Short mmCIF file of C-alpha atoms in Angstrom, two decimals:
data_model
loop_
_atom_site.label_atom_id
_atom_site.label_comp_id
_atom_site.label_asym_id
_atom_site.label_seq_id
_atom_site.Cartn_x
_atom_site.Cartn_y
_atom_site.Cartn_z
CA MET Z 101 55.41 134.25 134.23
CA LYS Z 102 51.62 134.90 135.40
CA THR Z 103 51.10 135.31 139.14
CA GLU Z 104 52.97 137.47 141.51
CA GLU Z 105 54.42 134.23 143.24
CA GLU Z 106 56.24 133.18 139.96
CA VAL Z 107 57.80 136.78 139.60
CA GLU Z 108 59.23 136.77 143.25
CA ASP Z 109 60.48 133.22 142.59
CA PHE Z 110 61.89 134.41 139.43
CA ILE Z 111 63.86 137.46 141.08
CA LEU Z 112 65.07 135.38 143.87
CA ASN Z 113 65.85 132.01 142.18
CA GLY Z 114 66.08 132.77 138.55
CA HIS Z 115 69.67 132.31 138.32
CA LYS Z 116 69.17 128.70 139.04
CA HIS Z 117 67.24 128.12 135.80
CA TYR Z 118 68.27 130.72 133.45
CA LEU Z 119 71.75 131.60 132.28
CA ARG Z 120 73.31 134.84 134.11
CA HIS Z 121 74.58 138.01 131.99
CA ILE Z 122 72.51 136.83 128.82
CA THR Z 123 69.17 138.09 127.48
CA ILE Z 124 67.43 137.67 124.29
CA ASP Z 125 65.33 140.69 122.91
CA CYS Z 126 63.01 140.59 119.90
CA ALA Z 127 62.33 143.48 117.29
CA ILE Z 128 59.13 142.44 115.88
CA ILE Z 129 58.51 144.57 112.85
CA GLY Z 130 54.84 144.95 111.70
CA TYR Z 131 53.87 145.79 108.19
CA HIS Z 132 50.24 146.78 106.64
CA ASP Z 133 49.12 148.70 104.19
CA GLN Z 134 52.33 150.73 103.37
CA GLN Z 135 53.29 151.08 107.01
CA LEU Z 136 56.11 149.84 108.93
CA LYS Z 137 56.09 149.53 112.73
CA ILE Z 138 57.88 148.08 115.59
CA LEU Z 139 56.20 146.36 118.65
CA LEU Z 140 56.97 148.08 121.81
CA VAL Z 141 55.93 146.94 125.53
CA LYS Z 142 55.83 149.43 128.47
CA TRP Z 143 57.92 148.21 131.60
CA LYS Z 144 55.51 148.74 134.59
CA HIS Z 145 58.18 149.47 137.20
CA LEU Z 146 60.44 151.43 134.87
CA ASN Z 147 57.63 153.52 133.28
CA GLY Z 148 59.30 153.36 129.89
CA TRP Z 149 58.98 151.55 126.53
CA GLY Z 150 61.31 149.01 125.30
CA LEU Z 151 61.23 145.71 123.21
CA PRO Z 152 59.79 142.48 124.71
CA GLY Z 153 62.91 140.42 125.91
CA GLY Z 154 63.94 137.64 128.59
CA PHE Z 155 66.53 135.25 129.62
CA ILE Z 156 68.02 131.85 128.37
CA MET Z 157 66.89 128.83 130.24
CA ASN Z 158 70.05 126.55 131.23
CA GLU Z 159 68.72 123.71 128.65
CA GLU Z 160 67.42 125.52 125.83
CA THR Z 161 68.97 126.17 122.50
CA LEU Z 162 68.98 130.21 121.44
CA ASN Z 163 66.08 129.74 119.02
CA GLU Z 164 63.90 127.95 121.62
CA ALA Z 165 64.73 130.70 123.97
CA ALA Z 166 63.76 133.39 121.64
CA ASN Z 167 60.38 131.49 120.47
CA ARG Z 168 59.46 130.90 124.16
CA ILE Z 169 60.24 134.46 125.27
CA LEU Z 170 58.32 136.10 122.51
CA MET Z 171 55.34 133.90 123.51
CA GLU Z 172 55.47 134.27 126.91
CA LYS Z 173 55.73 138.24 126.42
CA THR Z 174 53.44 139.08 123.57
CA SER Z 175 51.61 135.50 122.81
CA LEU Z 176 52.95 135.78 119.49
CA SER Z 177 53.85 132.15 118.21
CA ASP Z 178 55.31 130.53 115.04
CA LEU Z 179 57.18 133.57 113.64
CA PHE Z 180 60.25 133.28 111.32
CA LEU Z 181 62.72 134.67 114.10
CA GLN Z 182 66.08 135.45 113.01
CA GLN Z 183 69.10 136.18 115.06
CA PHE Z 184 70.59 139.62 113.67
CA TYR Z 185 73.30 140.72 116.26
CA THR Z 186 74.30 140.63 119.69
CA PHE Z 187 74.39 143.77 121.69
CA GLY Z 188 76.94 144.36 125.03
CA ASP Z 189 78.25 147.94 124.86
CA SER Z 190 75.96 149.86 126.73
CA PHE Z 191 76.66 148.66 130.29
CA PHE Z 192 73.16 149.41 131.38
CA ARG Z 193 72.14 147.71 134.40
CA LEU Z 194 68.60 147.71 136.45
CA SER Z 195 69.89 149.01 139.81
CA LYS Z 196 68.35 147.86 143.05
CA LYS Z 197 66.28 151.27 143.19
CA ASP Z 198 64.64 150.18 139.86
CA TRP Z 199 63.77 147.02 140.92
CA ASP Z 200 62.57 147.96 144.18
CA LYS Z 201 60.03 150.12 142.43
CA ASP Z 202 58.62 146.84 141.54
CA GLN Z 203 55.77 146.54 144.34
CA ARG Z 204 54.86 143.00 143.88
CA LEU Z 205 58.41 141.91 145.43
CA LEU Z 206 57.57 142.07 149.04
CA ILE Z 207 61.01 142.15 150.45
CA PRO Z 208 63.84 144.64 148.96
CA ILE Z 209 65.81 142.97 146.24
CA PRO Z 210 69.06 141.65 147.73
CA GLU Z 211 72.29 143.76 146.48
CA ASP Z 212 73.92 140.72 145.09
CA ASN Z 213 70.90 139.57 143.14
CA TRP Z 214 71.88 138.11 139.59
CA LEU Z 215 69.17 140.83 138.00
CA LEU Z 216 71.56 143.59 138.94
CA GLU Z 217 74.62 142.07 137.05
CA ARG Z 218 75.29 143.31 133.44
CA THR Z 219 73.72 141.88 130.33
CA ILE Z 220 74.70 140.93 126.75
CA SER Z 221 71.67 140.86 124.74
CA ILE Z 222 71.34 138.55 121.55
CA GLY Z 223 68.87 140.42 119.29
CA TYR Z 224 66.31 138.54 117.20
CA TYR Z 225 63.73 140.22 114.68
CA ALA Z 226 60.59 139.00 112.81
CA VAL Z 227 58.34 140.41 110.67
CA VAL Z 228 54.45 140.28 110.78
CA ASP Z 229 51.19 141.52 109.52
CA PHE Z 230 50.24 143.71 112.47
CA GLU Z 231 46.62 143.49 111.47
CA LYS Z 232 46.90 139.89 111.80
CA VAL Z 233 48.08 139.16 115.15
CA SER Z 234 46.85 139.90 118.93
CA ILE Z 235 49.19 140.51 121.53
CA SER Z 236 48.88 139.94 125.20
CA PRO Z 237 51.46 141.48 127.30
CA ASP Z 238 53.16 139.45 130.14
CA ILE Z 239 52.78 140.61 133.88
CA PHE Z 240 56.06 142.58 133.64
CA TYR Z 241 54.46 144.93 130.92
CA ASP Z 242 51.52 147.54 131.27
CA GLU Z 243 50.67 148.08 127.74
CA TYR Z 244 51.92 147.57 124.09
CA GLN Z 245 52.13 149.73 120.84
CA TRP Z 246 52.73 149.32 117.19
CA CYS Z 247 54.86 152.58 116.75
CA ASP Z 248 55.80 153.97 113.52
CA ILE Z 249 59.36 153.35 112.63
CA GLN Z 250 59.56 157.08 111.71
CA SER Z 251 58.57 158.13 115.31
CA ILE Z 252 60.26 156.00 117.72
CA PRO Z 253 60.47 157.57 121.06
CA GLU Z 254 63.41 157.26 123.32
CA LEU Z 255 63.58 153.52 124.58
CA LEU Z 256 64.82 151.66 127.75
CA PHE Z 257 68.42 150.56 127.89
CA ASP Z 258 70.28 150.21 124.32
CA HIS Z 259 66.77 149.52 122.63
CA ASN Z 260 67.05 152.37 119.93
CA GLU Z 261 70.31 150.85 118.71
CA MET Z 262 68.63 147.24 118.37
CA VAL Z 263 65.50 148.95 116.40
CA GLU Z 264 67.93 150.54 113.95
CA LYS Z 265 70.13 147.65 113.41
CA ALA Z 266 67.27 145.24 112.84
CA ILE Z 267 65.58 147.36 110.33
CA GLN Z 268 68.99 147.91 108.65
CA THR Z 269 69.57 144.02 108.66
CA ILE Z 270 65.96 143.59 107.01
CA ARG Z 271 67.00 146.16 104.35
CA LEU Z 272 69.89 144.12 103.53
CA GLN Z 273 68.36 140.30 103.91
CA ILE Z 274 65.24 141.60 101.85
CA TYR Z 275 67.19 140.12 98.63
CA HIS Z 276 67.77 136.72 100.26
CA GLN Z 277 65.55 135.96 103.10
CA PRO Z 278 61.79 135.27 102.63
CA ILE Z 279 60.85 138.20 104.53
CA GLY Z 280 57.73 138.86 102.65
CA TYR Z 281 56.16 135.50 103.37
CA ASN Z 282 53.85 136.42 105.99
CA LEU Z 283 53.16 139.86 104.61
CA LEU Z 284 51.54 138.92 101.38
CA SER Z 285 48.73 136.70 100.52
CA GLU Z 286 50.01 133.16 99.29
CA LYS Z 287 49.64 134.61 95.57
CA PHE Z 288 49.87 138.45 94.98
CA THR Z 289 50.33 141.09 92.35
CA LEU Z 290 53.55 142.87 91.10
CA PRO Z 291 52.10 146.22 92.54
CA GLU Z 292 51.37 144.50 95.84
CA ILE Z 293 55.07 143.05 96.26
CA HIS Z 294 56.50 146.51 94.85
CA VAL Z 295 54.60 148.65 97.59
CA LEU Z 296 55.87 145.91 100.14
CA TYR Z 297 59.57 146.51 99.10
CA GLU Z 298 59.22 150.29 98.99
CA THR Z 299 57.70 150.22 102.31
CA ILE Z 300 60.45 148.08 103.91
CA LEU Z 301 63.21 149.90 102.13
CA GLY Z 302 61.74 153.40 102.87
CA LYS Z 303 62.53 154.56 99.26
CA GLN Z 304 60.64 154.75 95.78
CA LEU Z 305 61.69 151.82 93.61
CA ASP Z 306 61.52 152.16 89.61
CA ARG Z 307 58.14 150.91 88.60
CA ARG Z 308 59.71 149.18 85.41
CA ASN Z 309 63.03 147.73 86.47
CA PHE Z 310 61.68 146.44 89.96
CA PRO Z 311 59.84 143.36 88.72
CA LYS Z 312 62.37 142.60 86.22
CA LYS Z 313 65.06 142.49 88.84
CA LEU Z 314 62.81 140.89 91.39
CA MET Z 315 62.49 138.14 88.60
CA SER Z 316 65.94 137.76 87.87
CA LEU Z 317 66.66 136.87 91.44
CA GLY Z 318 64.64 133.47 90.72
CA ILE Z 319 62.71 133.86 94.15
CA LEU Z 320 59.28 134.64 92.42
CA LYS Z 321 57.06 132.37 90.26
CA LYS Z 322 54.74 133.92 87.68
CA LEU Z 323 51.57 131.99 88.03
CA ASP Z 324 49.39 131.12 84.88
CA GLU Z 325 46.29 132.85 86.57
CA GLN Z 326 45.16 136.53 86.87
CA ARG Z 327 43.17 138.49 89.30
CA SER Z 328 40.40 140.48 88.10
CA ILE Z 329 40.36 143.95 89.65
CA GLY Z 330 38.16 145.91 87.21
CA PRO Z 331 37.35 146.36 83.82
CA HIS Z 332 40.17 145.61 81.48
CA ARG Z 333 42.43 145.10 84.82
CA SER Z 334 43.50 141.53 85.56
CA PRO Z 335 47.18 141.59 86.43
CA PHE Z 336 48.84 138.42 86.40
CA LEU Z 337 49.53 136.51 89.97
CA TYR Z 338 52.64 135.61 91.45
CA GLU Z 339 54.22 133.49 94.39
CA PHE Z 340 57.47 133.29 95.98
CA ASP Z 341 59.35 130.51 95.22
CA LYS Z 342 60.74 129.22 98.66
CA GLU Z 343 63.34 126.65 97.60
CA ASN Z 344 65.31 129.62 95.65
CA TYR Z 345 65.68 131.72 98.53
CA GLU Z 346 68.35 129.18 99.77
CA LYS Z 347 70.24 129.06 96.44
CA ALA Z 348 69.93 132.77 96.08
CA LEU Z 349 71.76 132.98 99.39
CA MET Z 350 74.22 130.20 98.70
CA GLU Z 351 75.14 131.72 95.21
CA GLY Z 352 76.01 135.18 96.71
CA ILE Z 353 73.17 136.55 94.36
CA ALA Z 354 71.58 139.89 95.32
CA LEU Z 355 70.41 142.69 93.31
CA ALA Z 356 71.32 146.29 92.97
CA PHE Z 357 67.75 148.30 93.17
CA MET D 274 98.28 135.11 130.20
CA LYS D 275 101.92 134.23 130.29
CA THR D 276 102.76 132.25 133.32
CA GLU D 277 101.21 129.13 135.10
CA GLU D 278 100.30 131.13 138.29
CA GLU D 279 98.17 133.36 135.90
CA VAL D 280 96.86 130.47 134.48
CA GLU D 281 95.46 129.13 137.88
CA ASP D 282 94.48 132.26 138.90
CA PHE D 283 92.19 132.71 135.85
CA ILE D 284 90.70 129.09 136.68
CA LEU D 285 90.13 129.83 140.27
CA ASN D 286 88.96 133.22 140.40
CA GLY D 287 88.38 134.08 136.65
CA HIS D 288 84.60 134.63 137.45
CA LYS D 289 85.51 137.72 139.34
CA HIS D 290 86.75 139.63 136.51
CA TYR D 291 85.06 137.72 133.45
CA LEU D 292 81.38 137.42 132.46
CA ARG D 293 80.36 133.74 132.95
CA HIS D 294 78.56 132.02 130.20
CA ILE D 295 79.64 133.80 127.64
CA THR D 296 82.94 133.62 125.23
CA ILE D 297 84.18 135.30 122.06
CA ASP D 298 85.70 133.23 119.25
CA CYS D 299 87.56 134.62 116.47
CA ALA D 300 87.51 133.17 112.79
CA ILE D 301 90.65 134.50 111.28
CA ILE D 302 90.36 134.11 107.57
CA GLY D 303 93.66 134.21 105.58
CA TYR D 304 94.18 135.02 101.93
CA HIS D 305 97.31 135.05 99.89
CA ASP D 306 97.98 134.29 96.65
CA GLN D 307 94.39 132.36 95.23
CA GLN D 308 94.40 130.51 98.59
CA LEU D 309 91.66 130.98 101.39
CA LYS D 310 92.84 129.61 104.76
CA ILE D 311 91.68 129.64 108.56
CA LEU D 312 93.65 130.28 111.64
CA LEU D 313 93.60 127.23 113.83
CA VAL D 314 95.18 126.75 117.34
CA LYS D 315 95.77 123.55 118.99
CA TRP D 316 94.37 123.09 122.66
CA LYS D 317 97.35 121.83 124.93
CA HIS D 318 95.08 119.83 127.27
CA LEU D 319 92.44 118.76 124.83
CA ASN D 320 94.73 117.84 122.15
CA GLY D 321 92.47 119.26 119.19
CA TRP D 322 92.15 122.22 117.10
CA GLY D 323 89.74 125.23 117.26
CA LEU D 324 89.54 128.75 116.87
CA PRO D 325 91.18 131.23 119.18
CA GLY D 326 88.89 132.36 121.74
CA GLY D 327 88.50 133.90 125.28
CA PHE D 328 86.12 135.50 127.94
CA ILE D 329 84.76 138.93 128.25
CA MET D 330 85.82 140.92 131.30
CA ASN D 331 83.42 143.05 133.24
CA GLU D 332 84.10 146.16 132.25
CA GLU D 333 84.71 145.83 128.16
CA THR D 334 82.89 146.36 125.41
CA LEU D 335 82.40 143.42 122.91
CA ASN D 336 84.75 144.95 120.34
CA GLU D 337 87.56 145.85 123.11
CA ALA D 338 86.88 141.87 124.21
CA ALA D 339 87.48 140.70 120.88
CA ASN D 340 90.49 142.65 119.98
CA ARG D 341 92.01 142.08 123.44
CA ILE D 342 91.56 138.48 123.16
CA LEU D 343 92.79 137.97 119.39
CA MET D 344 95.58 140.12 120.81
CA GLU D 345 96.51 137.83 123.82
CA LYS D 346 96.00 134.34 122.00
CA THR D 347 97.60 135.12 118.68
CA SER D 348 99.47 138.53 119.05
CA LEU D 349 97.47 139.80 116.10
CA SER D 350 96.26 143.32 116.48
CA ASP D 351 94.56 146.14 114.62
CA LEU D 352 92.30 144.01 112.61
CA PHE D 353 88.83 144.84 111.02
CA LEU D 354 87.03 142.63 113.58
CA GLN D 355 83.33 142.15 112.59
CA GLN D 356 80.91 140.21 114.79
CA PHE D 357 79.07 137.46 112.65
CA TYR D 358 76.99 135.51 114.75
CA THR D 359 76.12 134.19 118.39
CA PHE D 360 76.34 130.59 118.64
CA GLY D 361 74.48 128.65 121.57
CA ASP D 362 73.12 125.48 120.67
CA SER D 363 75.91 123.00 121.01
CA PHE D 364 75.71 122.51 124.92
CA PHE D 365 79.44 121.69 124.66
CA ARG D 366 81.05 122.22 128.19
CA LEU D 367 84.40 121.31 129.28
CA SER D 368 84.23 118.57 131.84
CA LYS D 369 86.07 118.29 135.20
CA LYS D 370 88.10 115.34 133.50
CA ASP D 371 88.88 117.75 130.39
CA TRP D 372 90.14 120.69 132.98
CA ASP D 373 91.96 118.28 134.87
CA LYS D 374 94.04 117.01 132.34
CA ASP D 375 95.66 120.37 132.35
CA GLN D 376 98.79 119.74 134.48
CA ARG D 377 99.65 123.18 135.25
CA LEU D 378 96.68 123.25 137.71
CA LEU D 379 98.13 121.67 140.75
CA ILE D 380 94.88 120.99 142.51
CA PRO D 381 91.95 119.25 140.89
CA ILE D 382 89.48 121.76 139.42
CA PRO D 383 86.38 122.42 141.97
CA GLU D 384 83.04 120.84 140.73
CA ASP D 385 81.15 123.90 140.67
CA ASN D 386 84.04 125.92 138.83
CA TRP D 387 82.77 128.72 136.62
CA LEU D 388 84.61 127.14 133.68
CA LEU D 389 82.30 123.92 133.74
CA GLU D 390 79.49 125.85 133.00
CA ARG D 391 77.34 126.11 129.57
CA THR D 392 78.73 129.04 127.33
CA ILE D 393 77.32 131.01 124.46
CA SER D 394 80.41 132.13 122.04
CA ILE D 395 79.88 135.47 119.89
CA GLY D 396 81.70 134.93 116.73
CA TYR D 397 83.94 137.79 115.40
CA TYR D 398 85.76 137.28 112.07
CA ALA D 399 88.57 139.32 110.23
CA VAL D 400 90.35 138.64 106.85
CA VAL D 401 94.22 139.13 106.68
CA ASP D 402 97.12 138.32 104.45
CA PHE D 403 98.59 135.45 106.11
CA GLU D 404 101.87 135.78 104.43
CA LYS D 405 102.16 139.28 106.34
CA VAL D 406 101.32 138.43 109.91
CA SER D 407 102.88 136.63 112.55
CA ILE D 408 101.22 134.44 115.36
CA SER D 409 102.69 133.80 118.76
CA PRO D 410 100.10 131.59 120.69
CA ASP D 411 98.93 131.84 124.09
CA ILE D 412 100.08 129.62 126.78
CA PHE D 413 96.76 127.66 126.43
CA TYR D 414 97.83 126.49 123.05
CA ASP D 415 100.55 124.15 121.72
CA GLU D 416 100.74 124.95 117.86
CA TYR D 417 98.88 127.10 115.37
CA GLN D 418 98.31 126.40 111.77
CA TRP D 419 96.84 128.05 108.40
CA CYS D 420 94.56 125.48 107.36
CA ASP D 421 93.00 125.40 103.64
CA ILE D 422 89.26 125.96 103.93
CA GLN D 423 88.79 123.14 101.92
CA SER D 424 90.30 120.63 104.25
CA ILE D 425 89.39 121.55 107.68
CA PRO D 426 89.52 118.71 110.15
CA GLU D 427 86.94 117.88 113.12
CA LEU D 428 87.15 120.96 115.44
CA LEU D 429 86.47 121.07 118.87
CA PHE D 430 83.11 122.45 120.26
CA ASP D 431 80.92 123.81 117.71
CA HIS D 432 84.05 125.68 115.88
CA ASN D 433 83.14 123.94 112.52
CA GLU D 434 79.77 125.43 112.22
CA MET D 435 81.35 128.69 113.33
CA VAL D 436 83.74 128.49 110.32
CA GLU D 437 81.18 127.54 107.80
CA LYS D 438 79.05 130.54 109.10
CA ALA D 439 82.14 132.91 109.07
CA ILE D 440 82.80 132.17 105.34
CA GLN D 441 79.17 132.32 104.19
CA THR D 442 78.99 135.69 106.08
CA ILE D 443 82.06 136.95 104.25
CA ARG D 444 80.66 135.74 101.07
CA LEU D 445 77.44 138.00 101.54
CA GLN D 446 79.01 140.93 102.90
CA ILE D 447 82.01 141.09 100.25
CA TYR D 448 79.68 143.67 98.34
CA HIS D 449 79.11 146.18 101.02
CA GLN D 450 82.19 145.48 103.60
CA PRO D 451 85.54 146.63 102.84
CA ILE D 452 86.75 143.10 103.15
CA GLY D 453 89.38 143.82 100.18
CA TYR D 454 91.19 146.52 102.18
CA ASN D 455 94.07 144.64 103.87
CA LEU D 456 94.51 141.99 101.06
CA LEU D 457 95.53 143.97 98.14
CA SER D 458 97.95 146.75 97.69
CA GLU D 459 96.71 150.18 98.32
CA LYS D 460 96.59 150.48 94.42
CA PHE D 461 95.79 147.20 92.33
CA THR D 462 94.89 146.02 88.76
CA LEU D 463 91.36 144.84 87.81
CA PRO D 464 92.91 141.28 87.37
CA GLU D 465 94.27 141.29 91.12
CA ILE D 466 90.72 142.14 92.82
CA HIS D 467 89.12 139.67 90.08
CA VAL D 468 91.27 136.59 91.55
CA LEU D 469 90.69 137.89 95.16
CA TYR D 470 86.74 137.86 94.94
CA GLU D 471 86.94 134.47 92.85
CA THR D 472 88.85 132.86 95.81
CA ILE D 473 86.78 134.35 98.32
CA LEU D 474 83.58 133.42 96.70
CA GLY D 475 84.98 129.97 95.62
CA LYS D 476 83.79 130.17 91.94
CA GLN D 477 84.66 131.87 88.71
CA LEU D 478 83.23 135.10 87.84
CA ASP D 479 82.73 136.44 84.35
CA ARG D 480 85.90 138.17 83.18
CA ARG D 481 83.84 140.97 81.22
CA ASN D 482 80.90 141.61 83.44
CA PHE D 483 83.07 141.50 86.82
CA PRO D 484 84.62 144.74 86.73
CA LYS D 485 81.62 146.43 85.03
CA LYS D 486 79.38 145.37 88.04
CA LEU D 487 82.28 146.12 90.79
CA MET D 488 82.39 149.76 89.20
CA SER D 489 78.67 149.76 89.25
CA LEU D 490 78.88 149.32 93.27
CA GLY D 491 80.55 152.93 93.49
CA ILE D 492 83.41 151.28 95.72
CA LEU D 493 86.29 151.26 93.48
CA LYS D 494 87.90 154.37 92.08
CA LYS D 495 90.13 154.19 88.66
CA LEU D 496 93.20 156.10 88.65
CA ASP D 497 95.02 157.95 86.17
CA GLU D 498 97.83 155.70 86.72
CA GLN D 499 99.08 152.42 84.97
CA ARG D 500 101.70 149.60 85.96
CA SER D 501 103.86 148.39 83.61
CA ILE D 502 103.84 144.86 83.72
CA GLY D 503 105.66 143.91 80.26
CA PRO D 504 105.86 145.11 76.82
CA HIS D 505 102.57 146.31 75.77
CA ARG D 506 101.12 145.69 78.99
CA SER D 507 100.25 148.46 81.51
CA PRO D 508 96.88 147.92 82.91
CA PHE D 509 95.33 150.68 84.81
CA LEU D 510 95.32 151.06 88.56
CA TYR D 511 92.55 151.12 91.04
CA GLU D 512 91.89 151.83 94.66
CA PHE D 513 89.07 151.46 97.04
CA ASP D 514 86.50 154.33 97.88
CA LYS D 515 86.12 153.70 101.30
CA GLU D 516 83.40 156.47 101.93
CA ASN D 517 81.32 154.77 99.55
CA TYR D 518 80.97 151.41 101.24
CA GLU D 519 78.85 153.00 103.96
CA LYS D 520 76.65 154.49 101.27
CA ALA D 521 76.25 151.55 99.26
CA LEU D 522 75.45 149.56 102.49
CA MET D 523 72.72 152.29 103.29
CA GLU D 524 71.18 152.11 99.91
CA GLY D 525 70.97 148.49 100.08
CA ILE D 526 72.99 148.07 97.10
CA ALA D 527 74.26 144.79 96.00
CA LEU D 528 74.99 143.09 92.78
CA ALA D 529 74.42 139.79 91.19
CA PHE D 530 77.70 138.16 89.79
#
């Protein structure tokens, strides 16, 4: 949605093209250099921060919808988006007053407009290197920020609950989902993946046990290749064994860190 | 819903009380004596088997809706129902022809009826001892059965996919959710929980390593109490340490079996 005419058409006629009552919201977790952040967007007419989200089209699968919504709202594409939970307990609704603050709609929003109904939201997450992506927000949003997950402000709707659940899910799935793929170079050293896991899990991991346990999961391959990082310092390189993730999941393998 | 008048009112006026487009379906997994089964119900006018499910009321939370639906459709109550995934890719819709097979509606179903729209379904699961519960199906269903998970027939809608995902989820969550609570007596022996885990995971677990690993999770408490099961045979009893489940989850603890 790029023009004001398109926004007006969405508000007045969107219910013909989108499913009522159901939205998708995206928790995009950013990692870089030992920092974990979350992508927040500022809603123009509500003057508050939240996650990028939108409605599902009549003829779209849920994954197609999640990818389209993220693309439209942030310009991010080709992410490994994973569904994590469906939220429907906040009963938050945008009121007629809230929508009427949006000056782009030249007539008042009708009382029975579809956007004033209760919505259930399906949460999707992805993890990206926030230094490597650029965001261009949709017409609905003023600004965006990568916010440190330690200092998330009060968000719109039930989005604080969503962020918390997304991070909890990533921490559980780190053992059997290829969450690290987009965050490390194709080949990396043990200290690099060690720091990544410590940052995501938000705690220190034993320096000697960590590589052993990770190797026993079978999702890392040690390469016959070293990186020279100084005199007498040339650690071995590793890569992810993508095929083994599925196997590890299927066998119910997970590890005690 | 018990009477035919209520069914007719649901079909014609349900959209005023329920959210369109969104249902909840329940995968009720039954365990008893080394068998794992799934509760299936037979839809009267479609002549096929599926999971019990229904629509969410306007003013209900998702958990309230899941519990009410399960109660109405099967008479099961007070289960530990957990949301596991939301399904929306099958595009299956009940057609006018399908609904018109339901002879209880004395007039043909209107072409634009809310029940003919695409639905997204939120899946919930629970695990019960199928010998300890009794089911009484709703007016929409003819019969029910506890079906062995090794021989599930072709189900209605996308319910085969739902059953598969539910079982996969239980196998992953067995390490950090109190899935065993309702399936074992309050106090149990190691062989009893060993067989339960083997049945749920669908594979043999090492007899010596299993108890060690389970104890290291911190979710079992060894009691100072033995059960006499024969001459010279009096194994120690154990119980679940409910508080530690949450802790184990939070710490990202899981185990490689």
